[in-house]
Structure formats: structure tokens, C-alpha cells
Coordinates of N, CA and C and ligand atoms in Angstrom, one line a residue:
M553 N -2.9 78.0 -42.5 CA -4.4 77.9 -42.7 C -5.0 79.1 -42.0
L554 N -5.9 79.8 -42.8 CA -6.6 80.9 -42.2 C -8.0 80.5 -41.8
N555 N -8.4 80.8 -40.5 CA -9.7 80.5 -40.0 C -10.3 81.7 -39.3
G556 N -11.6 81.9 -39.5 CA -12.3 83.1 -38.8 C -13.3 83.7 -39.7
S557 N -13.9 84.8 -39.3 CA -14.9 85.5 -40.1 C -14.8 87.0 -39.9
K558 N -15.3 87.8 -40.8 CA -15.4 89.2 -40.7 C -16.7 89.7 -41.3
Q559 N -17.4 90.5 -40.5 CA -18.7 91.1 -40.9 C -18.4 92.4 -41.6
W560 N -19.4 92.8 -42.4 CA -19.4 94.2 -43.0 C -18.3 94.4 -44.1
I561 N -18.1 93.5 -45.0 CA -17.1 93.8 -46.0 C -17.7 94.3 -47.3
T562 N -17.4 95.6 -47.5 CA -17.9 96.3 -48.7 C -17.3 95.6 -50.0
S563 N -18.2 95.3 -50.9 CA -17.8 94.7 -52.2 C -17.2 93.3 -52.0
G564 N -17.4 92.7 -50.8 CA -16.8 91.4 -50.5 C -17.2 90.3 -51.4
A565 N -18.4 90.4 -52.0 CA -18.9 89.3 -52.9 C -18.2 89.4 -54.2
Y566 N -17.6 90.5 -54.5 CA -17.1 90.7 -55.9 C -15.5 90.8 -55.9
A567 N -15.0 91.0 -54.7 CA -13.5 91.3 -54.7 C -12.7 90.1 -55.3
G568 N -11.8 90.5 -56.2 CA -10.9 89.5 -56.8 C -9.7 89.3 -55.9
V569 N -9.3 90.3 -55.1 CA -8.2 90.2 -54.2 C -8.6 90.9 -52.9
L570 N -8.3 90.2 -51.7 CA -8.7 90.8 -50.4 C -7.4 91.0 -49.6
I571 N -7.5 92.0 -48.7 CA -6.4 92.0 -47.7 C -7.1 91.6 -46.4
V572 N -6.5 90.6 -45.8 CA -7.1 90.0 -44.6 C -6.1 90.1 -43.4
W573 N -6.6 90.6 -42.3 CA -5.8 90.7 -41.1 C -6.2 89.5 -40.2
A574 N -5.2 88.8 -39.7 CA -5.4 87.7 -38.8 C -4.4 87.6 -37.7
R575 N -4.8 86.9 -36.6 CA -3.8 86.7 -35.6 C -2.9 85.6 -35.9
T576 N -1.6 85.9 -35.8 CA -0.6 84.8 -36.1 C 0.3 84.6 -34.9
G577 N 0.2 85.4 -33.9 CA 1.1 85.2 -32.8 C 0.5 85.7 -31.5
E578 N 1.3 86.3 -30.6 CA 1.0 86.7 -29.3 C -0.3 87.5 -29.2
S579 N -0.9 87.6 -28.0 CA -2.1 88.4 -27.9 C -1.7 89.9 -28.0
G580 N -2.6 90.8 -28.4 CA -2.3 92.2 -28.5 C -1.9 92.5 -29.9
S581 N -1.6 93.8 -30.2 CA -1.5 94.3 -31.5 C -0.3 93.7 -32.3
R582 N 0.8 93.3 -31.6 CA 2.0 92.8 -32.3 C 1.8 91.3 -32.8
G583 N 0.7 90.7 -32.5 CA 0.5 89.3 -33.0 C -0.4 89.3 -34.2
I584 N -0.6 90.4 -34.9 CA -1.5 90.5 -36.0 C -0.7 90.7 -37.3
S585 N -1.0 89.9 -38.3 CA -0.4 90.0 -39.6 C -1.4 90.2 -40.7
A586 N -1.0 90.7 -41.9 CA -1.9 91.0 -43.0 C -1.5 90.1 -44.2
F587 N -2.5 89.6 -44.9 CA -2.3 88.7 -46.0 C -3.1 89.2 -47.2
I588 N -2.5 88.8 -48.4 CA -3.3 89.0 -49.6 C -4.0 87.6 -49.8
V589 N -5.3 87.7 -50.0 CA -6.1 86.5 -50.3 C -6.8 86.7 -51.6
E590 N -6.7 85.7 -52.5 CA -7.4 85.8 -53.7 C -8.9 85.4 -53.6
G591 N -9.8 86.2 -54.2 CA -11.2 85.8 -54.3 C -11.3 84.3 -54.8
G592 N -12.2 83.5 -54.3 CA -12.3 82.2 -54.9 C -11.4 81.2 -54.2
T593 N -10.6 81.6 -53.3 CA -9.7 80.6 -52.5 C -10.6 79.6 -51.9
P594 N -10.2 78.3 -52.0 CA -11.1 77.3 -51.3 C -11.2 77.5 -49.8
G595 N -12.4 77.4 -49.3 CA -12.7 77.7 -47.9 C -13.1 79.1 -47.6
L596 N -13.1 80.0 -48.6 CA -13.6 81.4 -48.4 C -15.0 81.4 -48.8
K597 N -15.9 81.7 -47.8 CA -17.3 81.7 -48.1 C -17.9 83.1 -47.9
V598 N -18.8 83.5 -48.9 CA -19.4 84.8 -48.8 C -20.8 84.7 -48.2
G599 N -21.1 85.5 -47.2 CA -22.4 85.5 -46.5 C -23.5 86.3 -47.3
K600 N -24.6 86.4 -46.7 CA -25.8 87.1 -47.4 C -25.5 88.6 -47.5
H601 N -26.0 89.1 -48.6 CA -26.0 90.6 -48.8 C -26.8 91.3 -47.8
E602 N -26.3 92.3 -47.1 CA -27.0 93.0 -46.0 C -28.0 94.0 -46.7
D603 N -29.2 94.0 -46.1 CA -30.3 95.0 -46.6 C -30.1 96.2 -45.8
K604 N -29.5 97.3 -46.4 CA -29.1 98.4 -45.6 C -30.1 99.6 -45.7
L605 N -30.0 100.5 -44.7 CA -30.8 101.8 -44.8 C -30.4 102.6 -46.0
G606 N -29.1 102.7 -46.2 CA -28.6 103.6 -47.3 C -27.5 102.8 -48.1
L607 N -26.8 103.5 -49.0 CA -25.8 102.9 -49.8 C -26.3 101.6 -50.4
R608 N -27.5 101.6 -50.9 CA -28.1 100.4 -51.3 C -27.5 99.8 -52.6
A609 N -26.7 100.6 -53.3 CA -26.1 100.1 -54.5 C -24.8 99.4 -54.2
S610 N -24.4 99.5 -52.9 CA -23.1 99.0 -52.5 C -23.3 97.6 -51.8
N611 N -22.4 96.7 -52.2 CA -22.5 95.3 -51.6 C -21.8 95.2 -50.3
T612 N -22.5 94.7 -49.3 CA -22.0 94.5 -47.9 C -22.2 93.1 -47.5
V613 N -21.2 92.3 -47.2 CA -21.4 90.9 -46.8 C -20.4 90.5 -45.7
A614 N -20.7 89.4 -45.1 CA -19.8 88.8 -44.1 C -18.9 87.8 -44.9
L615 N -17.7 87.6 -44.5 CA -16.8 86.6 -45.2 C -16.4 85.6 -44.1
T616 N -16.4 84.4 -44.5 CA -15.9 83.3 -43.5 C -14.7 82.6 -44.2
F617 N -13.7 82.3 -43.4 CA -12.5 81.6 -43.9 C -12.5 80.3 -43.1
E618 N -12.5 79.2 -43.8 CA -12.5 77.9 -43.2 C -11.3 77.1 -43.8
N619 N -10.2 77.0 -43.0 CA -9.0 76.3 -43.4 C -8.5 76.8 -44.8
C620 N -8.5 78.1 -45.0 CA -8.0 78.6 -46.3 C -6.5 78.5 -46.3
G621 N -5.9 77.8 -47.2 CA -4.5 77.7 -47.4 C -3.9 79.0 -48.1
I622 N -3.1 79.7 -47.4 CA -2.5 81.0 -48.0 C -1.0 80.8 -48.1
P623 N -0.5 81.0 -49.3 CA 1.0 80.8 -49.5 C 1.8 81.8 -48.7
Q624 N 2.9 81.4 -48.2 CA 3.8 82.3 -47.4 C 4.1 83.6 -48.1
E625 N 4.2 83.6 -49.5 CA 4.6 84.9 -50.2 C 3.4 85.9 -50.2
N626 N 2.2 85.4 -49.7 CA 1.1 86.4 -49.6 C 1.1 87.2 -48.4
L627 N 2.0 87.0 -47.5 CA 2.2 87.8 -46.3 C 2.5 89.2 -46.7
L628 N 1.8 90.2 -46.2 CA 2.0 91.6 -46.5 C 2.9 92.2 -45.5
A629 N 4.0 92.8 -45.8 CA 5.0 93.4 -44.8 C 5.5 92.2 -44.0
A630 N 6.1 92.5 -42.8 CA 6.6 91.4 -42.0 C 5.6 90.8 -41.1
E631 N 5.8 89.6 -40.6 CA 4.8 89.0 -39.7 C 4.8 89.8 -38.4
G632 N 3.5 90.1 -38.0 CA 3.4 90.9 -36.8 C 3.2 92.4 -37.1
D633 N 3.4 92.8 -38.3 CA 3.3 94.2 -38.7 C 1.9 94.6 -39.1
G634 N 1.0 93.7 -39.1 CA -0.4 93.9 -39.6 C -1.1 95.1 -39.0
F635 N -1.0 95.2 -37.7 CA -1.8 96.2 -37.0 C -1.3 97.6 -37.4
K636 N 0.0 97.8 -37.5 CA 0.6 99.1 -38.0 C 0.0 99.4 -39.4
L637 N 0.0 98.4 -40.2 CA -0.5 98.6 -41.6 C -2.0 99.0 -41.6
A638 N -2.7 98.3 -40.7 CA -4.2 98.6 -40.7 C -4.4 100.0 -40.2
M639 N -3.7 100.5 -39.2 CA -3.9 101.8 -38.7 C -3.5 102.9 -39.7
S640 N -2.5 102.6 -40.5 CA -2.1 103.6 -41.5 C -3.2 103.6 -42.6
A641 N -3.7 102.4 -43.0 CA -4.7 102.4 -44.0 C -6.0 103.1 -43.5
L642 N -6.3 103.0 -42.2 CA -7.5 103.6 -41.7 C -7.4 105.1 -41.7
D643 N -6.2 105.6 -41.4 CA -6.0 107.1 -41.4 C -6.3 107.6 -42.8
G644 N -5.7 107.0 -43.8 CA -6.0 107.4 -45.2 C -7.5 107.3 -45.5
G645 N -8.1 106.2 -45.1 CA -9.5 105.9 -45.4 C -10.4 107.0 -44.8
R646 N -10.0 107.5 -43.7 CA -10.8 108.5 -43.0 C -10.9 109.8 -43.8
I647 N -9.8 110.1 -44.5 CA -9.9 111.3 -45.4 C -10.9 111.0 -46.5
G648 N -10.9 109.8 -47.0 CA -11.9 109.4 -48.0 C -13.3 109.5 -47.5
I649 N -13.6 109.1 -46.3 CA -14.9 109.2 -45.8 C -15.3 110.7 -45.6
A650 N -14.3 111.5 -45.1 CA -14.5 113.0 -45.0 C -14.9 113.6 -46.3
S651 N -14.2 113.1 -47.4 CA -14.6 113.6 -48.7 C -16.0 113.2 -49.1
Q652 N -16.3 111.9 -48.8 CA -17.7 111.5 -49.1 C -18.7 112.4 -48.4
G653 N -18.4 112.8 -47.1 CA -19.3 113.7 -46.4 C -19.5 115.0 -47.1
C654 N -18.3 115.5 -47.6 CA -18.4 116.8 -48.3 C -19.2 116.7 -49.6
G655 N -19.0 115.5 -50.3 CA -19.7 115.3 -51.5 C -21.2 115.3 -51.3
V656 N -21.7 114.5 -50.4 CA -23.1 114.4 -50.2 C -23.7 115.7 -49.7
A657 N -23.0 116.4 -48.8 CA -23.5 117.7 -48.3 C -23.6 118.7 -49.4
S658 N -22.6 118.6 -50.3 CA -22.6 119.6 -51.4 C -23.8 119.3 -52.3
A659 N -24.1 118.0 -52.6 CA -25.3 117.7 -53.4 C -26.6 118.1 -52.7
A660 N -26.6 118.0 -51.3 CA -27.8 118.4 -50.6 C -28.0 119.9 -50.7
L661 N -26.9 120.6 -50.6 CA -27.0 122.1 -50.7 C -27.5 122.5 -52.1
E662 N -26.9 121.9 -53.1 CA -27.3 122.2 -54.5 C -28.8 122.0 -54.7
A663 N -29.3 120.8 -54.2 CA -30.7 120.5 -54.4 C -31.6 121.5 -53.6
S664 N -31.1 121.9 -52.4 CA -31.8 122.8 -51.6 C -31.9 124.2 -52.2
L665 N -30.8 124.6 -52.8 CA -30.8 126.0 -53.4 C -31.7 126.0 -54.5
S666 N -31.7 124.9 -55.3 CA -32.6 124.9 -56.5 C -34.0 124.8 -56.1
Y667 N -34.3 124.0 -55.1 CA -35.7 123.8 -54.7 C -36.3 125.1 -54.0
S668 N -35.4 125.8 -53.2 CA -35.9 126.9 -52.5 C -36.1 128.1 -53.4
K669 N -35.4 128.1 -54.6 CA -35.7 129.2 -55.5 C -36.9 129.0 -56.3
E670 N -37.3 127.7 -56.4 CA -38.4 127.3 -57.3 C -39.8 127.3 -56.6
R671 N -39.7 126.7 -55.4 CA -41.0 126.5 -54.6 C -41.5 127.8 -54.0
T672 N -42.8 128.0 -54.3 CA -43.5 129.1 -53.6 C -44.5 128.7 -52.6
A673 N -44.6 129.4 -51.5 CA -45.5 129.2 -50.4 C -46.0 130.5 -49.9
F674 N -47.2 130.6 -49.6 CA -47.7 131.9 -49.0 C -47.3 133.1 -49.9
G675 N -47.3 132.9 -51.2 CA -47.1 134.0 -52.2 C -45.6 134.4 -52.4
A676 N -44.7 133.6 -51.8 CA -43.3 134.0 -52.0 C -42.4 132.7 -52.2
R677 N -41.3 132.9 -52.9 CA -40.4 131.8 -53.0 C -39.9 131.5 -51.6
I678 N -39.7 130.2 -51.3 CA -39.3 129.9 -49.9 C -37.9 130.4 -49.6
A679 N -37.1 130.6 -50.7 CA -35.8 131.2 -50.5 C -35.8 132.6 -49.9
E680 N -37.0 133.2 -50.0 CA -37.2 134.6 -49.4 C -37.4 134.5 -47.9
F681 N -37.7 133.3 -47.3 CA -38.0 133.2 -45.9 C -36.7 133.2 -45.1
Q682 N -36.7 133.9 -44.0 CA -35.4 133.9 -43.2 C -35.1 132.5 -42.7
A683 N -36.1 131.8 -42.3 CA -35.8 130.4 -41.7 C -35.0 129.6 -42.8
I684 N -35.5 129.6 -44.0 CA -34.8 128.8 -45.1 C -33.4 129.4 -45.3
R685 N -33.3 130.7 -45.3 CA -31.9 131.3 -45.6 C -31.0 130.9 -44.5
W686 N -31.4 130.7 -43.3 CA -30.6 130.3 -42.2 C -30.1 128.9 -42.4
F687 N -31.1 128.0 -42.8 CA -30.7 126.6 -43.1 C -29.6 126.6 -44.2
L688 N -29.8 127.4 -45.3 CA -28.8 127.4 -46.4 C -27.5 127.9 -45.9
A689 N -27.5 129.0 -45.1 CA -26.3 129.6 -44.6 C -25.5 128.6 -43.8
N690 N -26.3 127.9 -42.9 CA -25.6 126.9 -42.0 C -25.0 125.8 -42.8
I691 N -25.7 125.3 -43.8 CA -25.2 124.1 -44.6 C -23.9 124.6 -45.3
A692 N -24.0 125.8 -45.9 CA -22.8 126.2 -46.7 C -21.6 126.5 -45.8
T693 N -21.8 127.0 -44.6 CA -20.7 127.3 -43.7 C -20.1 126.0 -43.2
D694 N -21.0 125.1 -42.7 CA -20.5 123.8 -42.3 C -19.7 123.1 -43.3
L695 N -20.2 123.2 -44.6 CA -19.5 122.5 -45.7 C -18.2 123.1 -45.9
S696 N -18.1 124.4 -45.9 CA -16.8 125.0 -46.1 C -15.8 124.6 -45.0
A697 N -16.2 124.5 -43.8 CA -15.3 124.1 -42.7 C -14.9 122.7 -42.9
A698 N -15.8 121.8 -43.3 CA -15.5 120.4 -43.5 C -14.5 120.2 -44.6
R699 N -14.7 121.0 -45.7 CA -13.7 120.9 -46.8 C -12.3 121.4 -46.4
A700 N -12.3 122.4 -45.6 CA -10.9 122.9 -45.1 C -10.2 121.8 -44.3
L701 N -11.0 121.2 -43.4 CA -10.4 120.1 -42.6 C -9.9 119.0 -43.4
T702 N -10.7 118.6 -44.4 CA -10.4 117.5 -45.3 C -9.2 117.8 -46.1
L703 N -9.1 119.0 -46.7 CA -8.0 119.3 -47.5 C -6.7 119.4 -46.7
R704 N -6.8 119.9 -45.4 CA -5.7 120.0 -44.5 C -5.1 118.6 -44.3
A705 N -6.0 117.6 -44.0 CA -5.5 116.3 -43.7 C -4.9 115.7 -45.0
A706 N -5.5 115.9 -46.1 CA -5.0 115.3 -47.4 C -3.7 115.9 -47.7
S707 N -3.5 117.2 -47.5 CA -2.3 117.9 -47.8 C -1.1 117.4 -46.9
R708 N -1.4 117.2 -45.6 CA -0.4 116.6 -44.7 C 0.0 115.2 -45.2
K709 N -1.0 114.4 -45.6 CA -0.7 113.1 -46.0 C 0.2 113.1 -47.3
E710 N -0.2 114.0 -48.2 CA 0.6 114.2 -49.5 C 2.0 114.6 -49.2
R711 N 2.2 115.4 -48.2 CA 3.6 115.9 -47.9 C 4.4 115.0 -47.0
G712 N 3.8 113.9 -46.6 CA 4.5 112.9 -45.8 C 4.6 113.3 -44.3
Q713 N 3.7 114.2 -43.9 CA 3.6 114.7 -42.5 C 2.7 113.8 -41.7
P714 N 2.8 113.7 -40.4 CA 1.8 112.9 -39.6 C 0.4 113.5 -39.8
F715 N -0.6 112.6 -40.0 CA -1.9 113.2 -40.2 C -3.0 112.4 -39.5
T716 N -2.6 111.6 -38.5 CA -3.7 110.8 -37.8 C -4.7 111.7 -37.2
K717 N -4.3 112.7 -36.4 CA -5.3 113.6 -35.8 C -6.1 114.4 -36.8
E718 N -5.4 114.9 -37.8 CA -6.2 115.7 -38.8 C -7.2 114.9 -39.6
A719 N -6.8 113.6 -39.9 CA -7.7 112.7 -40.6 C -9.0 112.4 -39.7
S720 N -8.7 112.2 -38.4 CA -9.9 111.9 -37.5 C -10.7 113.1 -37.4
M721 N -10.1 114.3 -37.3 CA -10.9 115.5 -37.1 C -11.8 115.8 -38.4
A722 N -11.2 115.6 -39.5 CA -11.9 115.8 -40.8 C -13.1 114.8 -40.9
K723 N -12.8 113.5 -40.6 CA -13.8 112.4 -40.7 C -14.9 112.7 -39.7
L724 N -14.6 113.0 -38.5 CA -15.6 113.3 -37.4 C -16.5 114.5 -37.8
F725 N -15.8 115.6 -38.2 CA -16.6 116.8 -38.5 C -17.4 116.6 -39.8
A726 N -16.8 116.1 -40.8 CA -17.5 116.0 -42.1 C -18.6 115.0 -42.1
S727 N -18.5 113.9 -41.4 CA -19.5 112.9 -41.4 C -20.7 113.4 -40.6
E728 N -20.5 114.1 -39.5 CA -21.6 114.7 -38.7 C -22.2 115.8 -39.4
M729 N -21.4 116.6 -40.1 CA -21.9 117.8 -40.9 C -22.8 117.3 -42.0
A730 N -22.4 116.2 -42.6 CA -23.1 115.7 -43.8 C -24.5 115.2 -43.4
Y731 N -24.6 114.6 -42.3 CA -25.9 114.1 -41.8 C -26.8 115.3 -41.5
R732 N -26.2 116.3 -40.8 CA -27.0 117.5 -40.4 C -27.4 118.2 -41.7
A733 N -26.5 118.3 -42.7 CA -26.9 119.1 -43.9 C -28.0 118.3 -44.7
C734 N -27.9 117.0 -44.7 CA -29.0 116.3 -45.5 C -30.3 116.4 -44.7
D735 N -30.3 116.4 -43.4 CA -31.5 116.5 -42.6 C -32.1 117.9 -42.9
R736 N -31.3 118.9 -42.9 CA -31.8 120.3 -43.2 C -32.3 120.3 -44.6
A737 N -31.7 119.6 -45.5 CA -32.2 119.6 -46.9 C -33.6 119.0 -47.0
V738 N -33.8 117.9 -46.2 CA -35.1 117.3 -46.2 C -36.1 118.4 -45.7
Q739 N -35.7 119.1 -44.6 CA -36.6 120.1 -44.0 C -37.0 121.2 -45.1
I740 N -36.0 121.6 -45.8 CA -36.2 122.7 -46.8 C -37.2 122.2 -47.9
H741 N -37.1 120.9 -48.2 CA -38.0 120.4 -49.2 C -39.4 120.1 -48.7
G742 N -39.7 120.2 -47.4 CA -41.0 120.0 -46.8 C -41.4 118.5 -47.1
G743 N -42.6 118.2 -47.4 CA -43.1 116.9 -47.7 C -42.4 116.2 -48.8
Y744 N -42.0 117.0 -49.8 CA -41.3 116.4 -51.0 C -39.9 115.9 -50.6
G745 N -39.4 116.3 -49.4 CA -38.1 115.8 -48.9 C -38.2 114.4 -48.4
Y746 N -39.4 113.9 -48.2 CA -39.6 112.6 -47.6 C -40.0 111.5 -48.6
I747 N -40.1 111.9 -49.9 CA -40.4 110.9 -50.9 C -39.3 110.9 -52.0
D748 N -39.3 109.8 -52.8 CA -38.1 109.6 -53.7 C -38.2 110.4 -55.0
E749 N -39.2 111.4 -55.1 CA -39.3 112.2 -56.3 C -38.0 113.2 -56.3
F750 N -37.6 113.5 -55.1 CA -36.4 114.4 -55.0 C -35.3 113.5 -54.3
P751 N -34.0 113.9 -54.6 CA -32.9 113.0 -54.1 C -32.6 113.1 -52.7
V752 N -33.1 114.1 -51.9 CA -32.5 114.4 -50.6 C -32.8 113.3 -49.6
E753 N -33.9 112.6 -49.7 CA -34.2 111.5 -48.8 C -33.1 110.4 -48.9
R754 N -32.6 110.2 -50.1 CA -31.6 109.2 -50.4 C -30.2 109.7 -49.8
Y755 N -30.0 111.0 -50.0 CA -28.8 111.6 -49.4 C -28.7 111.4 -47.9
L756 N -29.9 111.6 -47.3 CA -29.9 111.5 -45.8 C -29.6 110.0 -45.4
R757 N -30.2 109.1 -46.1 CA -30.0 107.6 -45.8 C -28.5 107.3 -46.1
D758 N -28.0 107.8 -47.2 CA -26.6 107.4 -47.6 C -25.6 108.0 -46.6
A759 N -25.9 109.3 -46.1 CA -25.0 110.0 -45.2 C -24.9 109.3 -43.9
R760 N -26.0 108.6 -43.5 CA -26.1 108.2 -42.1 C -24.9 107.2 -41.7
V761 N -24.4 106.4 -42.6 CA -23.4 105.4 -42.3 C -22.0 106.1 -42.0
Q762 N -21.9 107.3 -42.5 CA -20.5 107.9 -42.4 C -20.0 108.2 -41.0
T763 N -20.9 108.3 -40.0 CA -20.4 108.4 -38.6 C -20.2 107.1 -38.0
L764 N -20.4 106.0 -38.8 CA -20.2 104.7 -38.3 C -18.9 104.0 -38.9
Y765 N -18.9 104.0 -40.2 CA -17.7 103.1 -40.8 C -16.4 103.9 -40.8
E766 N -15.4 103.1 -41.0 CA -14.0 103.6 -40.9 C -13.7 104.2 -39.5
G767 N -14.4 103.6 -38.5 CA -14.3 104.1 -37.1 C -15.4 105.1 -36.8
T768 N -16.2 104.8 -35.7 CA -17.4 105.6 -35.4 C -16.9 107.0 -34.9
S769 N -17.8 107.9 -34.7 CA -17.5 109.3 -34.2 C -16.9 109.2 -32.8
E770 N -17.3 108.2 -32.1 CA -16.8 108.1 -30.7 C -15.3 107.7 -30.8
I771 N -15.0 106.8 -31.7 CA -13.6 106.3 -31.9 C -12.7 107.5 -32.4
Q772 N -13.3 108.3 -33.3 CA -12.5 109.5 -33.8 C -12.2 110.4 -32.6
R773 N -13.2 110.6 -31.7 CA -12.9 111.5 -30.6 C -11.8 110.9 -29.6
L774 N -11.8 109.6 -29.5 CA -10.8 108.9 -28.7 C -9.4 109.2 -29.4
V775 N -9.3 109.1 -30.7 CA -8.0 109.3 -31.4 C -7.6 110.7 -31.2
I776 N -8.5 111.7 -31.4 CA -8.2 113.1 -31.4 C -7.7 113.5 -30.0
A777 N -8.5 113.0 -29.0 CA -8.1 113.3 -27.6 C -6.7 112.7 -27.3
R778 N -6.4 111.5 -27.7 CA -5.1 110.9 -27.5 C -4.0 111.8 -28.1
E779 N -4.3 112.2 -29.3 CA -3.2 113.0 -30.0 C -3.0 114.4 -29.3
V780 N -4.1 115.0 -29.0 CA -3.9 116.4 -28.4 C -3.3 116.2 -27.0
L781 N -3.6 115.2 -26.3 CA -3.0 115.0 -24.9 C -1.5 114.7 -25.1
K782 N -1.1 114.0 -26.2 CA 0.3 113.7 -26.5 C 1.0 115.0 -26.8
E783 N 0.4 115.9 -27.6 CA 1.0 117.2 -27.9 C 1.2 118.0 -26.7
A784 N 0.1 118.0 -25.8 CA 0.2 118.8 -24.6 C 1.3 118.4 -23.7
A785 N 1.7 117.1 -23.7 CA 2.7 116.6 -22.9 C 4.1 117.1 -23.2
T786 N 4.2 117.7 -24.5 CA 5.5 118.2 -24.9 C 5.8 119.6 -24.3
F787 N 4.7 120.3 -23.8 CA 5.0 121.6 -23.3 C 5.4 121.6 -21.8
Ligands
LIG1890 C1 -22.2 99.7 -44.8 C2 -21.0 99.3 -44.0 C3 -19.9 99.0 -44.7 C4 -18.7 98.6 -44.0 N1 -17.6 98.2 -44.7 C5 -16.5 97.7 -44.1 C6 -15.4 97.2 -44.8 O1 -15.4 97.2 -46.0 N2 -14.4 96.6 -44.1 C7 -14.4 96.6 -42.7 O2 -13.4 96.1 -42.2 N3 -15.4 97.1 -42.0 C8 -16.5 97.6 -42.7 N4 -17.6 98.1 -42.0 C9 -17.5 98.0 -40.5 C10 -17.5 99.3 -39.8 O3 -16.2 99.9 -39.9 C11 -17.9 99.1 -38.3 O4 -19.3 98.8 -38.3 C12 -17.6 100.3 -37.4 O5 -16.2 100.5 -37.3 C13 -18.2 100.1 -36.0 O6 -17.8 98.9 -35.5 P1 -18.9 98.0 -34.9 O7 -20.0 97.9 -35.8 O8 -18.3 96.8 -34.4 O9 -19.5 98.8 -33.6 P2 -19.2 98.6 -32.1 O10 -17.7 98.7 -31.9 O11 -19.9 97.5 -31.6 O12 -19.8 100.0 -31.5 C14 -21.1 100.1 -31.0 C15 -21.2 101.5 -30.3 O13 -20.3 101.5 -29.2 C16 -19.4 102.6 -29.4 N5 -18.1 102.2 -28.9 C17 -17.4 101.1 -29.2 N6 -16.1 101.1 -28.6 C18 -16.1 102.3 -27.9 C19 -15.1 102.9 -27.0 N7 -13.9 102.4 -26.8 N8 -15.4 104.1 -26.5 C20 -16.6 104.7 -26.8 N9 -17.6 104.2 -27.5 C21 -17.3 103.0 -28.1 C22 -19.4 102.9 -30.9 O14 -18.9 104.2 -31.1 C23 -20.8 102.6 -31.2 O15 -21.6 103.8 -30.9 C24 -18.7 98.6 -42.6 C25 -19.9 98.9 -41.9 C26 -21.0 99.3 -42.6 C27 -22.3 99.6 -41.8

């Protein structure tokens, strides 16, 4: 029988199949197992849809499990292997969030380039002003660095090499870069950046969550520090 609850489940109201981690044994990471649970299983309850700052088209709910009977064959991997499975899923997921960061920053840059070439103030296109050019240069440079980190992590994963540190570095840098880029894009748009006639206010709201989910920036720093300290110990 599965009992408990989990907050913040993306698409939780619609999922036909869920992977659920639950404690099945001793305290600590070795007592956790992963299960496949079908949507609609008796005892599985979907909470209210969260009203979020951004990603408003995405469903986020809490799920509660009350005496959910899960067949033995729905155990994923061996009993007690759930934590290992979760960590490896998170490493891969972090490359996904880094890619999201690159995507939204790229859209913010595109919108900013087009607006700055079109908008005139004090008799000149705003793209002529040095302040605006610096914003554009910084967004473009940051974005290139985030893409390189993201591709490096993805390439290591693809080649079967360890990629925990690289995924955390990509996620940390790209998510913080994305928020910075969207904030600068709003600045470039002036007052129009603050209303929904242009897409950059939505980009800013959507980007904000990226330093939170799939592990906060603080947790990425913990992972990176642990990995670099481990590497240093080999010298
Ligand atoms: C829109 C959205 C969708 C989500 N989708 C999913 C989903 O589909 N599935 C899922 O499982 N989860 C999902 N999450 C949950 C998300 O992964 C967590 O919210 C996130 O990992 C942070 O955990 P928390 O909210 O418990 O924050 P907390 O852990 O309470 O953190 C609060 C603050 O304390 C800091 N902190 C915590 N521990 C430490 C530490 N050891 N050292 C330093 N600082 C620390 C954090 O960095 C943060 O600043 C989603 C969240 C959101 C907002």
C-alpha cells in the first residue's frame, strides 16, 4: 500500500502513468524504491491547480496517495534502488532545464534585437545607443556560454561519460543567465517591456522558475562543489 503526498507535480492532473518514489525500508537513501503508478489508481487524489507566476499553461498540482494498492511487478529496478534512479533522472533533467534557459534567453534576445532596431527615441534607433548595445552584447555572450555548457553536458551523457557536475554547471549557469537576459530584455523594451503587448514580460515570468525546479541554484552549487572537491582529492 502506498501512502503519502507530493507537492509540485508538473502535469500531475493529466498523467496516465506516474513514477513515484516511496520509502520501503531503512531510513536514509537505501530505503527508497521507485514504482510505476497508473493514473486513476484508487486512492490517488489530485490537488488544486497552483496559480503560478509563470509557466501558466503548465499544470502543477499536489498528489496524495491513500492506501493505493500497487502490484509487485510495478516496482522499478530493485527494491532500495530508487534513490540512485532519482539522482540519475535528475542529472538528465538538469540538461533539459539548461536547454529551457537557452531557449527563453534566445527568444528574449531575438525580441530585443528586433525592438531595438525598430524603436526610435531622441531621434535615433535605440540600437544606436551604447547602453542598449551593451545589453545586447551581454545577453548574446551569456547565451553562447550557456549553450556551450549545455552541449558539453549533453555530449558527455550521450557518450556514456559521467556528467553530474557538467549537468549542474549547465543548469546553474543557464537558468541564472536566462533570468538576467529576460530582465535586460524588459529594460530594452522600456515601458512596453512591462505589458503583454510584447512577449518579454512573459519570458521573464517563465524564466524565473528555472533557478528553482530540478534542484535550486543553491543545490547545484552544492553538487558542483562536492564534485570538484572529489576531483581535487585525486591529486
Ligand atoms: C512550477 C514547478 C513545477 C515543479 N514540477 C515538479 C515535478 O514535476 N516533480 C517534482 O518532483 N518536483 C517539481 N517541482 C518541485 C521543485 O523541484 C522544488 O520546488 C525545488 O526542488 C525546490 O524545493 P523546495 O520547494 O522544497 O524548496 P526548499 O528545499 O524548501 O528550499 C527553500 C530555499 O532553501 C534553500 N536550500 C534548501 N536546502 C539547502 C541546502 N542544503 N543548502 C543551501 N540552501 C538550501 C533552497 O535553495 C531555497 O532557496 C516543481 C516546482 C515548481 C515551482
